[in-house]
PDB file of C-alpha atoms and ligand atoms in Angstrom:
ATOM      1  CA  MET A  20      91.406  97.367  70.067  1.00 84.00           C
ATOM      2  CA  PRO A  21      90.888  98.227  66.393  1.00 90.00           C
ATOM      3  CA  ALA A  22      93.183 100.864  64.969  1.00 97.00           C
ATOM      4  CA  LYS A  23      91.883 104.426  65.140  1.00 98.00           C
ATOM      5  CA  LEU A  24      90.895 106.252  61.990  1.00 98.00           C
ATOM      6  CA  SER A  25      92.340 109.754  61.751  1.00 98.00           C
ATOM      7  CA  VAL A  26      91.011 111.606  58.729  1.00 98.00           C
ATOM      8  CA  ASN A  27      93.496 113.842  56.956  1.00 98.00           C
ATOM      9  CA  ILE A  28      91.485 116.877  55.829  1.00 98.00           C
ATOM     10  CA  ASN A  29      94.164 118.522  53.687  1.00 97.00           C
ATOM     11  CA  LYS A  30      92.330 117.584  50.505  1.00 97.00           C
ATOM     12  CA  LEU A  31      89.186 119.377  51.671  1.00 98.00           C
ATOM     13  CA  ALA A  32      91.320 122.486  52.114  1.00 98.00           C
ATOM     14  CA  THR A  33      92.700 122.020  48.596  1.00 97.00           C
ATOM     15  CA  ILE A  34      89.161 122.080  47.199  1.00 97.00           C
ATOM     16  CA  ARG A  35      88.297 125.144  49.280  1.00 97.00           C
ATOM     17  CA  ASN A  36      91.418 126.976  48.168  1.00 97.00           C
ATOM     18  CA  ALA A  37      90.636 126.337  44.506  1.00 96.00           C
ATOM     19  CA  ARG A  38      87.913 129.013  44.685  1.00 95.00           C
ATOM     20  CA  GLY A  39      89.262 131.244  47.409  1.00 92.00           C
ATOM     21  CA  GLY A  40      86.080 131.194  49.534  1.00 96.00           C
ATOM     22  CA  ASN A  41      85.103 128.976  52.421  1.00 97.00           C
ATOM     23  CA  ASN A  42      83.453 126.076  50.613  1.00 97.00           C
ATOM     24  CA  PRO A  43      83.815 123.421  51.878  1.00 98.00           C
ATOM     25  CA  ASP A  44      84.023 124.765  55.393  1.00 98.00           C
ATOM     26  CA  ILE A  45      86.761 122.602  56.818  1.00 98.00           C
ATOM     27  CA  ILE A  46      85.958 123.501  60.422  1.00 98.00           C
ATOM     28  CA  GLN A  47      82.411 122.203  59.972  1.00 98.00           C
ATOM     29  CA  ALA A  48      83.768 119.200  58.099  1.00 98.00           C
ATOM     30  CA  ALA A  49      86.135 118.357  60.964  1.00 98.00           C
ATOM     31  CA  LYS A  50      83.241 118.528  63.432  1.00 98.00           C
ATOM     32  CA  ASP A  51      81.083 116.313  61.216  1.00 98.00           C
ATOM     33  CA  ILE A  52      83.851 113.808  60.508  1.00 98.00           C
ATOM     34  CA  GLN A  53      84.328 113.363  64.241  1.00 98.00           C
ATOM     35  CA  ASN A  54      80.569 113.034  64.826  1.00 98.00           C
ATOM     36  CA  TRP A  55      80.477 110.367  62.127  1.00 98.00           C
ATOM     37  CA  GLY A  56      82.977 108.256  63.990  1.00 97.00           C
ATOM     38  CA  ALA A  57      86.522 109.299  63.109  1.00 98.00           C
ATOM     39  CA  GLU A  58      88.790 109.114  66.115  1.00 98.00           C
ATOM     40  CA  GLY A  59      91.188 111.768  64.944  1.00 98.00           C
ATOM     41  CA  ILE A  60      91.773 114.690  62.594  1.00 98.00           C
ATOM     42  CA  THR A  61      95.088 115.012  60.782  1.00 98.00           C
ATOM     43  CA  VAL A  62      96.484 118.068  59.036  1.00 98.00           C
ATOM     44  CA  HIS A  63      99.730 118.611  57.210  1.00 96.00           C
ATOM     45  CA  PRO A  64     100.513 122.317  56.914  1.00 96.00           C
ATOM     46  CA  ARG A  65     103.178 123.014  54.303  1.00 92.00           C
ATOM     47  CA  PRO A  66     105.290 126.130  54.081  1.00 89.00           C
ATOM     48  CA  ASP A  67     103.382 127.477  51.031  1.00 89.00           C
ATOM     49  CA  GLU A  68     100.010 126.771  52.752  1.00 91.00           C
ATOM     50  CA  ARG A  69      98.664 125.381  49.499  1.00 89.00           C
ATOM     51  CA  HIS A  70      96.115 123.267  51.350  1.00 93.00           C
ATOM     52  CA  ILE A  71      95.832 123.557  55.141  1.00 97.00           C
ATOM     53  CA  ARG A  72      96.797 127.035  56.335  1.00 97.00           C
ATOM     54  CA  TYR A  73      98.452 127.792  59.621  1.00 97.00           C
ATOM     55  CA  SER A  74      95.346 129.784  60.569  1.00 97.00           C
ATOM     56  CA  ASP A  75      93.212 126.667  59.872  1.00 98.00           C
ATOM     57  CA  VAL A  76      95.285 124.729  62.365  1.00 98.00           C
ATOM     58  CA  ARG A  77      94.594 127.369  65.034  1.00 98.00           C
ATOM     59  CA  ASN A  78      90.846 127.292  64.271  1.00 98.00           C
ATOM     60  CA  LEU A  79      90.755 123.512  64.225  1.00 98.00           C
ATOM     61  CA  LYS A  80      92.312 123.405  67.661  1.00 98.00           C
ATOM     62  CA  GLN A  81      89.020 124.858  68.984  1.00 98.00           C
ATOM     63  CA  VAL A  82      86.862 122.073  67.522  1.00 98.00           C
ATOM     64  CA  VAL A  83      88.958 118.924  67.462  1.00 98.00           C
ATOM     65  CA  ASN A  84      87.775 116.911  70.428  1.00 98.00           C
ATOM     66  CA  THR A  85      89.270 113.625  69.257  1.00 98.00           C
ATOM     67  CA  GLU A  86      92.988 113.212  68.598  1.00 98.00           C
ATOM     68  CA  PHE A  87      94.584 116.122  66.765  1.00 98.00           C
ATOM     69  CA  ASN A  88      97.552 114.935  64.701  1.00 98.00           C
ATOM     70  CA  ILE A  89      99.741 117.538  63.016  1.00 98.00           C
ATOM     71  CA  GLU A  90     102.205 116.295  60.426  1.00 97.00           C
ATOM     72  CA  GLY A  91     105.050 118.142  58.874  1.00 95.00           C
ATOM     73  CA  TYR A  92     108.691 118.878  58.344  1.00 95.00           C
ATOM     74  CA  PRO A  93     110.067 120.347  61.571  1.00 95.00           C
ATOM     75  CA  ASP A  94     111.220 123.765  60.391  1.00 93.00           C
ATOM     76  CA  LYS A  95     111.146 126.776  62.725  1.00 94.00           C
ATOM     77  CA  ARG A  96     107.629 127.867  61.819  1.00 95.00           C
ATOM     78  CA  PHE A  97     106.250 124.347  62.224  1.00 96.00           C
ATOM     79  CA  LEU A  98     107.848 123.978  65.638  1.00 96.00           C
ATOM     80  CA  GLU A  99     106.437 127.338  66.753  1.00 96.00           C
ATOM     81  CA  LEU A 100     102.983 126.203  65.667  1.00 97.00           C
ATOM     82  CA  ILE A 101     103.333 122.969  67.615  1.00 97.00           C
ATOM     83  CA  ALA A 102     104.447 124.832  70.728  1.00 96.00           C
ATOM     84  CA  GLU A 103     101.351 127.017  70.435  1.00 96.00           C
ATOM     85  CA  ILE A 104      98.806 124.275  69.684  1.00 97.00           C
ATOM     86  CA  HIS A 105     100.372 121.311  71.479  1.00 94.00           C
ATOM     87  CA  PRO A 106      98.283 118.681  69.704  1.00 98.00           C
ATOM     88  CA  GLU A 107      97.975 115.150  71.037  1.00 98.00           C
ATOM     89  CA  GLN A 108     100.318 113.900  68.330  1.00 98.00           C
ATOM     90  CA  VAL A 109     102.965 115.341  66.042  1.00 98.00           C
ATOM     91  CA  THR A 110     104.098 113.265  63.082  1.00 98.00           C
ATOM     92  CA  LEU A 111     107.451 114.331  61.711  1.00 97.00           C
ATOM     93  CA  VAL A 112     108.039 113.866  57.997  1.00 96.00           C
ATOM     94  CA  PRO A 113     111.305 114.546  56.164  1.00 94.00           C
ATOM     95  CA  ASP A 114     109.808 116.063  53.015  1.00 85.00           C
ATOM     96  CA  PRO A 115     111.316 119.127  51.376  1.00 73.00           C
ATOM     97  CA  PRO A 116     109.004 122.185  51.138  1.00 68.00           C
ATOM     98  CA  ASP A 117     108.168 121.885  47.428  1.00 68.00           C
ATOM     99  CA  VAL A 118     107.369 118.167  47.302  1.00 73.00           C
ATOM    100  CA  LEU A 119     103.881 117.230  46.020  1.00 73.00           C
ATOM    101  CA  THR A 120     103.232 114.794  48.872  1.00 73.00           C
ATOM    102  CA  SER A 121     105.365 112.954  51.442  1.00 74.00           C
ATOM    103  CA  ASN A 122     107.587 110.602  49.482  1.00 84.00           C
ATOM    104  CA  ALA A 123     110.028 108.955  51.935  1.00 91.00           C
ATOM    105  CA  GLY A 124     110.501 108.067  55.558  1.00 95.00           C
ATOM    106  CA  TRP A 125     113.259 109.413  57.798  1.00 96.00           C
ATOM    107  CA  ASP A 126     116.763 108.125  57.740  1.00 95.00           C
ATOM    108  CA  THR A 127     116.885 107.888  61.531  1.00 96.00           C
ATOM    109  CA  ILE A 128     120.621 107.148  61.563  1.00 94.00           C
ATOM    110  CA  ALA A 129     121.785 110.098  59.451  1.00 94.00           C
ATOM    111  CA  ASN A 130     119.352 112.487  61.164  1.00 95.00           C
ATOM    112  CA  GLN A 131     119.723 111.205  64.680  1.00 95.00           C
ATOM    113  CA  THR A 132     120.997 114.373  66.341  1.00 95.00           C
ATOM    114  CA  LEU A 133     118.507 116.605  64.549  1.00 94.00           C
ATOM    115  CA  LEU A 134     115.617 114.311  65.459  1.00 97.00           C
ATOM    116  CA  GLN A 135     116.730 113.850  69.051  1.00 97.00           C
ATOM    117  CA  ASP A 136     116.747 117.594  69.704  1.00 97.00           C
ATOM    118  CA  ILE A 137     113.470 118.257  67.944  1.00 97.00           C
ATOM    119  CA  ILE A 138     111.642 115.341  69.501  1.00 98.00           C
ATOM    120  CA  SER A 139     112.711 116.261  72.994  1.00 97.00           C
ATOM    121  CA  GLU A 140     111.564 119.854  72.374  1.00 96.00           C
ATOM    122  CA  ILE A 141     108.142 118.700  71.133  1.00 97.00           C
ATOM    123  CA  LYS A 142     107.668 116.157  73.892  1.00 97.00           C
ATOM    124  CA  SER A 143     108.448 118.753  76.529  1.00 94.00           C
ATOM    125  CA  SER A 144     105.392 120.703  75.373  1.00 91.00           C
ATOM    126  CA  GLY A 145     103.204 117.647  75.914  1.00 94.00           C
ATOM    127  CA  SER A 146     102.697 116.086  72.466  1.00 98.00           C
ATOM    128  CA  ARG A 147     103.361 112.495  71.513  1.00 98.00           C
ATOM    129  CA  VAL A 148     105.813 112.189  68.632  1.00 98.00           C
ATOM    130  CA  SER A 149     105.553 109.779  65.757  1.00 98.00           C
ATOM    131  CA  ILE A 150     108.076 109.675  62.949  1.00 98.00           C
ATOM    132  CA  PHE A 151     107.381 108.698  59.370  1.00 97.00           C
ATOM    133  CA  LEU A 152     109.360 105.607  58.422  1.00 98.00           C
ATOM    134  CA  ASP A 153     109.796 103.376  55.404  1.00 97.00           C
ATOM    135  CA  ALA A 154     109.144  99.681  55.990  1.00 97.00           C
ATOM    136  CA  ASN A 155     112.747  99.107  56.990  1.00 95.00           C
ATOM    137  CA  PRO A 156     113.395  97.371  60.320  1.00 94.00           C
ATOM    138  CA  PHE A 157     116.914  98.884  60.452  1.00 94.00           C
ATOM    139  CA  MET A 158     115.438 102.357  60.900  1.00 96.00           C
ATOM    140  CA  VAL A 159     113.480 101.367  64.004  1.00 97.00           C
ATOM    141  CA  GLU A 160     116.419 101.331  66.383  1.00 95.00           C
ATOM    142  CA  GLY A 161     117.316 104.836  65.216  1.00 96.00           C
ATOM    143  CA  ALA A 162     113.719 105.924  65.843  1.00 97.00           C
ATOM    144  CA  LYS A 163     113.933 104.590  69.366  1.00 97.00           C
ATOM    145  CA  LYS A 164     117.253 106.339  69.995  1.00 96.00           C
ATOM    146  CA  CYS A 165     115.768 109.616  68.774  1.00 97.00           C
ATOM    147  CA  GLY A 166     113.142 109.412  71.517  1.00 98.00           C
ATOM    148  CA  ALA A 167     110.098 108.899  69.281  1.00 98.00           C
ATOM    149  CA  ASP A 168     106.976 107.366  70.861  1.00 98.00           C
ATOM    150  CA  ARG A 169     105.661 105.872  67.648  1.00 98.00           C
ATOM    151  CA  ILE A 170     106.525 105.257  64.051  1.00 98.00           C
ATOM    152  CA  GLU A 171     104.191 105.930  61.155  1.00 98.00           C
ATOM    153  CA  LEU A 172     104.748 103.331  58.471  1.00 98.00           C
ATOM    154  CA  TYR A 173     104.854 104.955  55.044  1.00 97.00           C
ATOM    155  CA  THR A 174     102.465 102.704  53.142  1.00 98.00           C
ATOM    156  CA  GLU A 175     102.923 103.895  49.567  1.00 97.00           C
ATOM    157  CA  GLN A 176     105.072 100.863  48.659  1.00 97.00           C
ATOM    158  CA  TYR A 177     102.518  98.519  50.192  1.00 98.00           C
ATOM    159  CA  ALA A 178      99.662 100.203  48.339  1.00 98.00           C
ATOM    160  CA  SER A 179     101.403 100.148  44.993  1.00 98.00           C
ATOM    161  CA  HIS A 180     102.245  96.427  45.188  1.00 98.00           C
ATOM    162  CA  PHE A 181      99.127  95.216  46.985  1.00 98.00           C
ATOM    163  CA  HIS A 182      97.236  94.265  43.840  1.00 97.00           C
ATOM    164  CA  THR A 183     100.029  92.218  42.324  1.00 98.00           C
ATOM    165  CA  ASP A 184     101.208  90.346  45.429  1.00 98.00           C
ATOM    166  CA  ALA A 185      99.691  91.352  48.756  1.00 98.00           C
ATOM    167  CA  GLU A 186     101.772  88.908  50.773  1.00 98.00           C
ATOM    168  CA  ALA A 187     105.042  90.226  49.375  1.00 98.00           C
ATOM    169  CA  ALA A 188     103.805  93.801  49.651  1.00 98.00           C
ATOM    170  CA  ILE A 189     103.230  93.550  53.379  1.00 98.00           C
ATOM    171  CA  ARG A 190     106.295  91.517  54.345  1.00 98.00           C
ATOM    172  CA  ASN A 191     108.635  94.364  55.290  1.00 97.00           C
ATOM    173  CA  TYR A 192     105.822  96.119  57.115  1.00 98.00           C
ATOM    174  CA  VAL A 193     105.325  93.053  59.314  1.00 98.00           C
ATOM    175  CA  PHE A 194     109.075  92.949  60.087  1.00 98.00           C
ATOM    176  CA  THR A 195     109.192  96.653  60.825  1.00 98.00           C
ATOM    177  CA  ALA A 196     106.078  96.598  63.022  1.00 98.00           C
ATOM    178  CA  ASN A 197     107.485  93.631  65.002  1.00 98.00           C
ATOM    179  CA  GLU A 198     110.760  95.453  65.453  1.00 98.00           C
ATOM    180  CA  ALA A 199     108.892  98.545  66.640  1.00 98.00           C
ATOM    181  CA  GLU A 200     106.898  96.508  69.122  1.00 98.00           C
ATOM    182  CA  ASN A 201     110.096  94.953  70.480  1.00 98.00           C
ATOM    183  CA  ALA A 202     111.593  98.420  70.849  1.00 98.00           C
ATOM    184  CA  GLY A 203     108.509  99.618  72.743  1.00 98.00           C
ATOM    185  CA  LEU A 204     107.332 101.930  69.968  1.00 98.00           C
ATOM    186  CA  GLY A 205     103.718 102.300  68.858  1.00 98.00           C
ATOM    187  CA  VAL A 206     102.795 101.770  65.211  1.00 98.00           C
ATOM    188  CA  ASN A 207     100.738 104.100  63.027  1.00 98.00           C
ATOM    189  CA  ALA A 208     100.455 103.964  59.244  1.00 98.00           C
ATOM    190  CA  GLY A 209      99.478 106.156  56.357  1.00 98.00           C
ATOM    191  CA  HIS A 210      99.715 107.116  52.693  1.00 97.00           C
ATOM    192  CA  ASP A 211      97.718 105.648  49.836  1.00 98.00           C
ATOM    193  CA  LEU A 212      95.630 103.462  52.101  1.00 98.00           C
ATOM    194  CA  ASP A 213      92.202 102.914  50.567  1.00 98.00           C
ATOM    195  CA  LEU A 214      89.068 100.807  50.771  1.00 97.00           C
ATOM    196  CA  ASN A 215      90.748  97.968  48.871  1.00 97.00           C
ATOM    197  CA  ASN A 216      94.035  97.670  50.727  1.00 98.00           C
ATOM    198  CA  LEU A 217      93.164  98.813  54.253  1.00 98.00           C
ATOM    199  CA  HIS A 218      91.603  95.671  55.668  1.00 96.00           C
ATOM    200  CA  TYR A 219      94.478  93.395  54.661  1.00 97.00           C
ATOM    201  CA  PHE A 220      96.966  95.831  56.146  1.00 98.00           C
ATOM    202  CA  ALA A 221      95.137  96.107  59.486  1.00 97.00           C
ATOM    203  CA  LYS A 222      94.641  92.340  59.659  1.00 95.00           C
ATOM    204  CA  ASN A 223      98.346  91.652  59.161  1.00 97.00           C
ATOM    205  CA  ILE A 224      99.733  94.381  61.413  1.00 97.00           C
ATOM    206  CA  PRO A 225      98.177  93.631  64.801  1.00 97.00           C
ATOM    207  CA  GLN A 226     100.304  96.361  66.409  1.00 98.00           C
ATOM    208  CA  LEU A 227      98.516  99.015  64.356  1.00 98.00           C
ATOM    209  CA  LEU A 228      97.231 101.815  66.596  1.00 98.00           C
ATOM    210  CA  GLU A 229      96.156 104.405  64.073  1.00 98.00           C
ATOM    211  CA  VAL A 230      95.882 105.131  60.371  1.00 98.00           C
ATOM    212  CA  SER A 231      95.696 108.572  58.820  1.00 98.00           C
ATOM    213  CA  ILE A 232      93.894 108.651  55.516  1.00 98.00           C
ATOM    214  CA  GLY A 233      93.102 111.593  53.287  1.00 98.00           C
ATOM    215  CA  HIS A 234      93.240 111.339  49.519  1.00 98.00           C
ATOM    216  CA  ALA A 235      91.346 108.099  48.915  1.00 98.00           C
ATOM    217  CA  LEU A 236      88.744 108.808  51.586  1.00 98.00           C
ATOM    218  CA  VAL A 237      87.905 112.192  50.075  1.00 98.00           C
ATOM    219  CA  CYS A 238      87.777 110.639  46.580  1.00 98.00           C
ATOM    220  CA  ASP A 239      85.415 107.952  47.886  1.00 98.00           C
ATOM    221  CA  ALA A 240      83.308 110.662  49.505  1.00 98.00           C
ATOM    222  CA  LEU A 241      82.561 112.017  46.008  1.00 98.00           C
ATOM    223  CA  TYR A 242      80.698 108.808  45.274  1.00 98.00           C
ATOM    224  CA  TYR A 243      79.404 107.722  48.680  1.00 98.00           C
ATOM    225  CA  GLY A 244      79.204 110.961  50.670  1.00 98.00           C
ATOM    226  CA  LEU A 245      81.595 111.919  53.431  1.00 98.00           C
ATOM    227  CA  GLN A 246      79.607 110.339  56.248  1.00 98.00           C
ATOM    228  CA  ASN A 247      79.386 106.994  54.449  1.00 98.00           C
ATOM    229  CA  ALA A 248      83.050 107.133  53.472  1.00 98.00           C
ATOM    230  CA  VAL A 249      84.153 107.637  57.090  1.00 98.00           C
ATOM    231  CA  GLN A 250      82.044 104.691  58.162  1.00 96.00           C
ATOM    232  CA  MET A 251      83.233 102.477  55.325  1.00 97.00           C
ATOM    233  CA  TYR A 252      86.855 103.062  56.331  1.00 97.00           C
ATOM    234  CA  LYS A 253      86.029 102.248  59.930  1.00 96.00           C
ATOM    235  CA  ILE A 254      84.436  98.994  58.828  1.00 96.00           C
ATOM    236  CA  ARG A 255      87.513  98.145  56.785  1.00 96.00           C
ATOM    237  CA  LEU A 256      89.584  98.629  59.922  1.00 95.00           C
ATOM    238  CA  ASN A 257      87.258  96.450  61.937  1.00 89.00           C
ATOM    239  CA  PRO A 258      84.531  94.431  60.228  1.00 72.00           C
ATOM    240  CA  GLU A 259      82.720  94.230  63.582  1.00 73.00           C
ATOM    241  CA  PHE A 260      81.632  97.835  63.054  1.00 71.00           C
ATOM    242  CA  GLY A 261      79.268  96.627  60.323  1.00 72.00           C
ATOM    243  CA  SER A 262      79.294  95.532  56.713  1.00 69.00           C
ATOM    244  CA  ILE A 263      79.676  97.445  53.488  1.00 63.00           C
TER     245      ILE A 263
HETATM  246  N1  PXP B   6     100.866 110.324  56.370  1.00 78.29           N
HETATM  247  C1  PXP B   6     101.650 111.314  55.908  1.00 78.29           C
HETATM  248  C2  PXP B   6     102.949 111.584  56.599  1.00 78.29           C
HETATM  249  C3  PXP B   6     101.266 112.097  54.815  1.00 78.29           C
HETATM  250  O1  PXP B   6     102.066 113.079  54.363  1.00 78.29           O
HETATM  251  C4  PXP B   6     100.021 111.848  54.202  1.00 78.29           C
HETATM  252  C5  PXP B   6      99.592 112.699  53.055  1.00 78.29           C
HETATM  253  O2  PXP B   6      99.483 114.020  53.473  1.00 78.29           O
HETATM  254  C6  PXP B   6      99.234 110.800  54.719  1.00 78.29           C
HETATM  255  C7  PXP B   6      99.673 110.057  55.793  1.00 78.29           C
HETATM  256  C8  PXP B   6      97.901 110.469  54.137  1.00 78.29           C
HETATM  257  O3  PXP B   6      98.064 109.983  52.836  1.00 78.29           O
HETATM  258  P1  PXP B   6      96.824 109.862  51.847  1.00 78.29           P
HETATM  259  O4  PXP B   6      96.355 111.254  51.568  1.00 78.29           O
HETATM  260  O5  PXP B   6      97.385 109.166  50.652  1.00 78.29           O
HETATM  261  O6  PXP B   6      95.777 109.051  52.560  1.00 78.29           O
END
């Protein structure tokens, strides 16, 4: 099974918010993105609501008929939102409120008790839980002990070294994905994946179940159109879907 493509639509909300109106209409965009073949919609509400708003998440719940993945730091407000929406998947990230974008995976050893409690609370309301992890096999055991169902590999390091030495760039991701598989955890990935680096990543991480991609896909949509961009990313995940 090729990995699923979940499109992170935060960037569309950033463009909308720049003018204060409803253009682009992210609800319509989510519907279209799904019709064009994406298998999931991802959002990452942040406390200052500078891109996706909490009200957007409630409205999206009505139209997402693929997998709804909500990412975020598990503060009280986030957990209340999750309990209300109970999306298919929750991806926990350890980022502080003011950070520009997610910039590290969890330390699953230092945060074990916190994560254990939060994960069991989220799972009891019916969502799968994935936790954002650096490519560090030592963090996998901690993820398992916390009760996570999946890990999301934080791919920024891979993306930033891919062009100089792809084999070296992916090495720790292969180790970490193998470790996750041995521990019975599913493997997702995201951050800075793009049309250049996605295929090599998917080819070398056979455990990959899902990628969430936002920034590069929306940038590519400026040149190719959103429908084409969604399809191009799907083809990068699985060349059997067509050719670019
Ligand atoms: N995964 C997580 C946890 C993220 O925070 C983000 C960015 O919001 C992504 C994946 C997607 O990253 P990008 O926008 O670079 O594709």
